[in-house]
mmCIF file of N, CA and C in Angstrom:
data_model
loop_
_atom_site.group_PDB
_atom_site.id
_atom_site.type_symbol
_atom_site.label_atom_id
_atom_site.label_comp_id
_atom_site.label_asym_id
_atom_site.label_seq_id
_atom_site.Cartn_x
_atom_site.Cartn_y
_atom_site.Cartn_z
ATOM 1 N N MET H 1 264.009 211.021 -11.743
ATOM 2 C CA MET H 1 264.128 209.576 -11.678
ATOM 3 C C MET H 1 262.934 208.910 -12.355
ATOM 4 N N CYS H 2 261.769 209.440 -12.169
ATOM 5 C CA CYS H 2 260.575 208.868 -12.783
ATOM 6 C C CYS H 2 260.688 208.891 -14.308
ATOM 7 N N ALA H 3 261.190 209.971 -14.845
ATOM 8 C CA ALA H 3 261.354 210.069 -16.301
ATOM 9 C C ALA H 3 262.368 209.042 -16.794
ATOM 10 N N SER H 4 263.426 208.822 -16.023
ATOM 11 C CA SER H 4 264.440 207.827 -16.404
ATOM 12 C C SER H 4 263.849 206.420 -16.405
ATOM 13 N N LEU H 5 263.041 206.122 -15.394
ATOM 14 C CA LEU H 5 262.399 204.814 -15.317
ATOM 15 C C LEU H 5 261.434 204.627 -16.487
ATOM 16 N N GLN H 6 260.713 205.671 -16.830
ATOM 17 C CA GLN H 6 259.793 205.586 -17.969
ATOM 18 C C GLN H 6 260.549 205.331 -19.272
ATOM 19 N N LYS H 7 261.711 205.935 -19.421
ATOM 20 C CA LYS H 7 262.527 205.699 -20.618
ATOM 21 C C LYS H 7 263.003 204.244 -20.671
ATOM 22 N N LEU H 8 263.391 203.699 -19.512
ATOM 23 C CA LEU H 8 263.827 202.303 -19.464
ATOM 24 C C LEU H 8 262.671 201.359 -19.787
ATOM 25 N N GLU H 9 261.490 201.655 -19.251
ATOM 26 C CA GLU H 9 260.320 200.825 -19.535
ATOM 27 C C GLU H 9 259.939 200.915 -21.013
ATOM 28 N N GLN H 10 260.073 202.096 -21.605
ATOM 29 C CA GLN H 10 259.821 202.278 -23.035
ATOM 30 C C GLN H 10 260.796 201.416 -23.851
ATOM 31 N N ALA H 11 262.048 201.406 -23.438
ATOM 32 C CA ALA H 11 263.056 200.606 -24.136
ATOM 33 C C ALA H 11 262.713 199.118 -24.061
ATOM 34 N N LEU H 12 262.191 198.668 -22.926
ATOM 35 C CA LEU H 12 261.782 197.262 -22.795
ATOM 36 C C LEU H 12 260.644 196.936 -23.750
ATOM 37 N N ARG H 13 259.703 197.863 -23.906
ATOM 38 C CA ARG H 13 258.600 197.639 -24.849
ATOM 39 C C ARG H 13 259.119 197.568 -26.281
ATOM 40 N N VAL H 14 260.086 198.429 -26.612
ATOM 41 C CA VAL H 14 260.680 198.409 -27.953
ATOM 42 C C VAL H 14 261.370 197.072 -28.199
ATOM 43 N N LEU H 15 262.013 196.531 -27.180
ATOM 44 C CA LEU H 15 262.692 195.237 -27.289
ATOM 45 C C LEU H 15 261.725 194.054 -27.217
ATOM 46 N N GLU H 16 260.446 194.368 -26.996
ATOM 47 C CA GLU H 16 259.404 193.346 -26.865
ATOM 48 C C GLU H 16 259.681 192.376 -25.723
ATOM 49 N N ALA H 17 260.143 192.932 -24.606
ATOM 50 C CA ALA H 17 260.371 192.124 -23.404
ATOM 51 C C ALA H 17 259.023 191.633 -22.882
ATOM 52 N N PRO H 18 258.993 190.454 -22.279
ATOM 53 C CA PRO H 18 257.729 189.930 -21.740
ATOM 54 C C PRO H 18 257.129 190.906 -20.716
ATOM 55 N N THR H 19 255.842 191.147 -20.815
ATOM 56 C CA THR H 19 255.204 192.116 -19.913
ATOM 57 C C THR H 19 255.005 191.557 -18.508
ATOM 58 N N HIS H 20 254.982 190.228 -18.348
ATOM 59 C CA HIS H 20 254.801 189.634 -17.016
ATOM 60 C C HIS H 20 256.080 189.697 -16.176
ATOM 61 N N PHE H 21 257.206 189.935 -16.795
ATOM 62 C CA PHE H 21 258.494 189.988 -16.101
ATOM 63 C C PHE H 21 258.850 191.437 -15.798
ATOM 64 N N GLN H 22 259.189 191.712 -14.551
ATOM 65 C CA GLN H 22 259.556 193.061 -14.137
ATOM 66 C C GLN H 22 261.035 193.072 -13.746
ATOM 67 N N PRO H 23 261.916 193.359 -14.697
ATOM 68 C CA PRO H 23 263.355 193.239 -14.441
ATOM 69 C C PRO H 23 263.870 194.181 -13.361
ATOM 70 N N PHE H 24 263.284 195.344 -13.220
ATOM 71 C CA PHE H 24 263.782 196.287 -12.217
ATOM 72 C C PHE H 24 263.433 195.833 -10.811
ATOM 73 N N LEU H 25 262.281 195.208 -10.652
ATOM 74 C CA LEU H 25 261.932 194.623 -9.360
ATOM 75 C C LEU H 25 262.872 193.469 -9.039
ATOM 76 N N THR H 26 263.156 192.640 -10.025
ATOM 77 C CA THR H 26 264.083 191.526 -9.837
ATOM 78 C C THR H 26 265.466 192.021 -9.450
ATOM 79 N N LEU H 27 265.927 193.054 -10.118
ATOM 80 C CA LEU H 27 267.242 193.608 -9.792
ATOM 81 C C LEU H 27 267.299 194.130 -8.362
ATOM 82 N N SER H 28 266.197 194.681 -7.877
ATOM 83 C CA SER H 28 266.198 195.172 -6.501
ATOM 84 C C SER H 28 266.373 194.023 -5.512
ATOM 85 N N PHE H 29 265.800 192.851 -5.818
ATOM 86 C CA PHE H 29 265.986 191.684 -4.949
ATOM 87 C C PHE H 29 267.411 191.159 -5.028
ATOM 88 N N LEU H 30 268.014 191.208 -6.201
ATOM 89 C CA LEU H 30 269.377 190.709 -6.359
ATOM 90 C C LEU H 30 270.368 191.482 -5.504
ATOM 91 N N ALA H 31 270.089 192.748 -5.277
ATOM 92 C CA ALA H 31 270.999 193.586 -4.510
ATOM 93 C C ALA H 31 270.672 193.619 -3.016
ATOM 94 N N LEU H 32 269.669 192.913 -2.592
ATOM 95 C CA LEU H 32 269.208 192.952 -1.203
ATOM 96 C C LEU H 32 270.285 192.416 -0.252
ATOM 97 N N PRO H 33 270.849 193.263 0.605
ATOM 98 C CA PRO H 33 271.969 192.836 1.454
ATOM 99 C C PRO H 33 271.576 191.960 2.636
ATOM 100 N N VAL H 34 270.304 191.909 3.001
ATOM 101 C CA VAL H 34 269.909 191.113 4.164
ATOM 102 C C VAL H 34 269.794 189.623 3.852
ATOM 103 N N ILE H 35 269.841 189.262 2.580
ATOM 104 C CA ILE H 35 269.787 187.859 2.188
ATOM 105 C C ILE H 35 270.960 187.580 1.248
ATOM 106 N N PRO H 36 272.187 187.564 1.752
ATOM 107 C CA PRO H 36 273.336 187.420 0.870
ATOM 108 C C PRO H 36 273.483 186.032 0.241
ATOM 109 N N ALA H 37 272.910 185.015 0.853
ATOM 110 C CA ALA H 37 273.099 183.657 0.332
ATOM 111 C C ALA H 37 272.021 183.252 -0.662
ATOM 112 N N LEU H 38 270.899 183.976 -0.701
ATOM 113 C CA LEU H 38 269.805 183.640 -1.603
ATOM 114 C C LEU H 38 269.490 184.826 -2.499
ATOM 115 N N LYS H 39 269.217 184.548 -3.742
ATOM 116 C CA LYS H 39 268.857 185.598 -4.682
ATOM 117 C C LYS H 39 267.635 185.147 -5.466
ATOM 118 N N LEU H 40 266.753 186.073 -5.770
ATOM 119 C CA LEU H 40 265.582 185.804 -6.580
ATOM 120 C C LEU H 40 265.871 186.234 -8.007
ATOM 121 N N THR H 41 265.747 185.307 -8.941
ATOM 122 C CA THR H 41 266.008 185.608 -10.348
ATOM 123 C C THR H 41 264.750 185.322 -11.159
ATOM 124 N N ASP H 42 264.791 185.646 -12.437
ATOM 125 C CA ASP H 42 263.661 185.343 -13.303
ATOM 126 C C ASP H 42 263.478 183.846 -13.500
ATOM 127 N N GLN H 43 264.459 183.059 -13.111
ATOM 128 C CA GLN H 43 264.379 181.599 -13.222
ATOM 129 C C GLN H 43 264.097 180.944 -11.876
ATOM 130 N N GLY H 44 263.881 181.726 -10.841
ATOM 131 C CA GLY H 44 263.547 181.182 -9.538
ATOM 132 C C GLY H 44 264.546 181.580 -8.469
ATOM 133 N N LEU H 45 264.505 180.863 -7.358
ATOM 134 C CA LEU H 45 265.370 181.129 -6.219
ATOM 135 C C LEU H 45 266.750 180.530 -6.472
ATOM 136 N N PHE H 46 267.793 181.310 -6.157
ATOM 137 C CA PHE H 46 269.163 180.899 -6.458
ATOM 138 C C PHE H 46 269.991 180.881 -5.187
ATOM 139 N N ASP H 47 270.679 179.752 -4.937
ATOM 140 C CA ASP H 47 271.570 179.599 -3.787
ATOM 141 C C ASP H 47 272.973 180.029 -4.221
ATOM 142 N N VAL H 48 273.435 181.161 -3.695
ATOM 143 C CA VAL H 48 274.728 181.722 -4.091
ATOM 144 C C VAL H 48 275.873 180.829 -3.634
ATOM 145 N N ARG H 49 275.752 180.238 -2.455
ATOM 146 C CA ARG H 49 276.837 179.402 -1.924
ATOM 147 C C ARG H 49 277.064 178.135 -2.756
ATOM 148 N N ARG H 50 275.968 177.512 -3.199
ATOM 149 C CA ARG H 50 276.079 176.306 -4.024
ATOM 150 C C ARG H 50 276.153 176.635 -5.504
ATOM 151 N N PHE H 51 275.869 177.872 -5.861
ATOM 152 C CA PHE H 51 275.801 178.351 -7.238
ATOM 153 C C PHE H 51 274.861 177.470 -8.053
ATOM 154 N N ALA H 52 273.630 177.325 -7.518
ATOM 155 C CA ALA H 52 272.620 176.491 -8.164
ATOM 156 C C ALA H 52 271.230 176.998 -7.798
ATOM 157 N N HIS H 53 270.277 176.725 -8.673
ATOM 158 C CA HIS H 53 268.896 177.083 -8.381
ATOM 159 C C HIS H 53 268.318 176.135 -7.345
ATOM 160 N N ILE H 54 267.382 176.625 -6.582
ATOM 161 C CA ILE H 54 266.719 175.851 -5.544
ATOM 162 C C ILE H 54 265.326 175.481 -6.037
ATOM 163 N N ALA H 55 264.988 174.213 -5.960
ATOM 164 C CA ALA H 55 263.643 173.775 -6.327
ATOM 165 C C ALA H 55 262.670 174.238 -5.249
ATOM 166 N N VAL H 56 261.656 174.940 -5.660
ATOM 167 C CA VAL H 56 260.643 175.424 -4.724
ATOM 168 C C VAL H 56 259.355 174.691 -5.024
ATOM 169 N N GLU H 57 258.909 173.907 -4.056
ATOM 170 C CA GLU H 57 257.705 173.104 -4.235
ATOM 171 C C GLU H 57 256.787 173.304 -3.052
ATOM 172 N N ASN H 58 255.513 173.123 -3.279
ATOM 173 C CA ASN H 58 254.518 173.217 -2.227
ATOM 174 C C ASN H 58 254.302 171.818 -1.671
ATOM 175 N N GLU H 59 254.753 171.606 -0.436
ATOM 176 C CA GLU H 59 254.566 170.300 0.188
ATOM 177 C C GLU H 59 253.303 170.349 1.036
ATOM 178 N N GLN H 60 252.408 169.405 0.815
ATOM 179 C CA GLN H 60 251.173 169.358 1.581
ATOM 180 C C GLN H 60 251.240 168.233 2.607
ATOM 181 N N SER H 61 250.857 168.585 3.808
ATOM 182 C CA SER H 61 250.800 167.589 4.873
ATOM 183 C C SER H 61 249.524 166.765 4.719
ATOM 184 N N ASP H 62 249.554 165.496 5.171
ATOM 185 C CA ASP H 62 248.368 164.662 5.101
ATOM 186 C C ASP H 62 247.238 165.212 5.969
ATOM 187 N N SER H 63 247.581 165.972 7.014
ATOM 188 C CA SER H 63 246.566 166.498 7.914
ATOM 189 C C SER H 63 245.914 167.772 7.398
ATOM 190 N N VAL H 64 246.460 168.344 6.339
ATOM 191 C CA VAL H 64 245.914 169.573 5.782
ATOM 192 C C VAL H 64 245.100 169.244 4.541
ATOM 193 N N HIS H 65 243.844 169.644 4.523
ATOM 194 C CA HIS H 65 242.995 169.370 3.346
ATOM 195 C C HIS H 65 242.423 170.645 2.824
#
């Protein structure tokens, strides 16, 4: 399995895929059965029920500095 993964990673380098993106890690999240309504994609969090991306923002409370 390790050799197969290395071949896939080599193919990504040949295709000049972005090095900051880890497609195999992303794919593992897409198949995660414990979160069927939400999926993590390279474009962010995806709501399967609404078939739309979810805006993820950091909301700061006035009491937190």
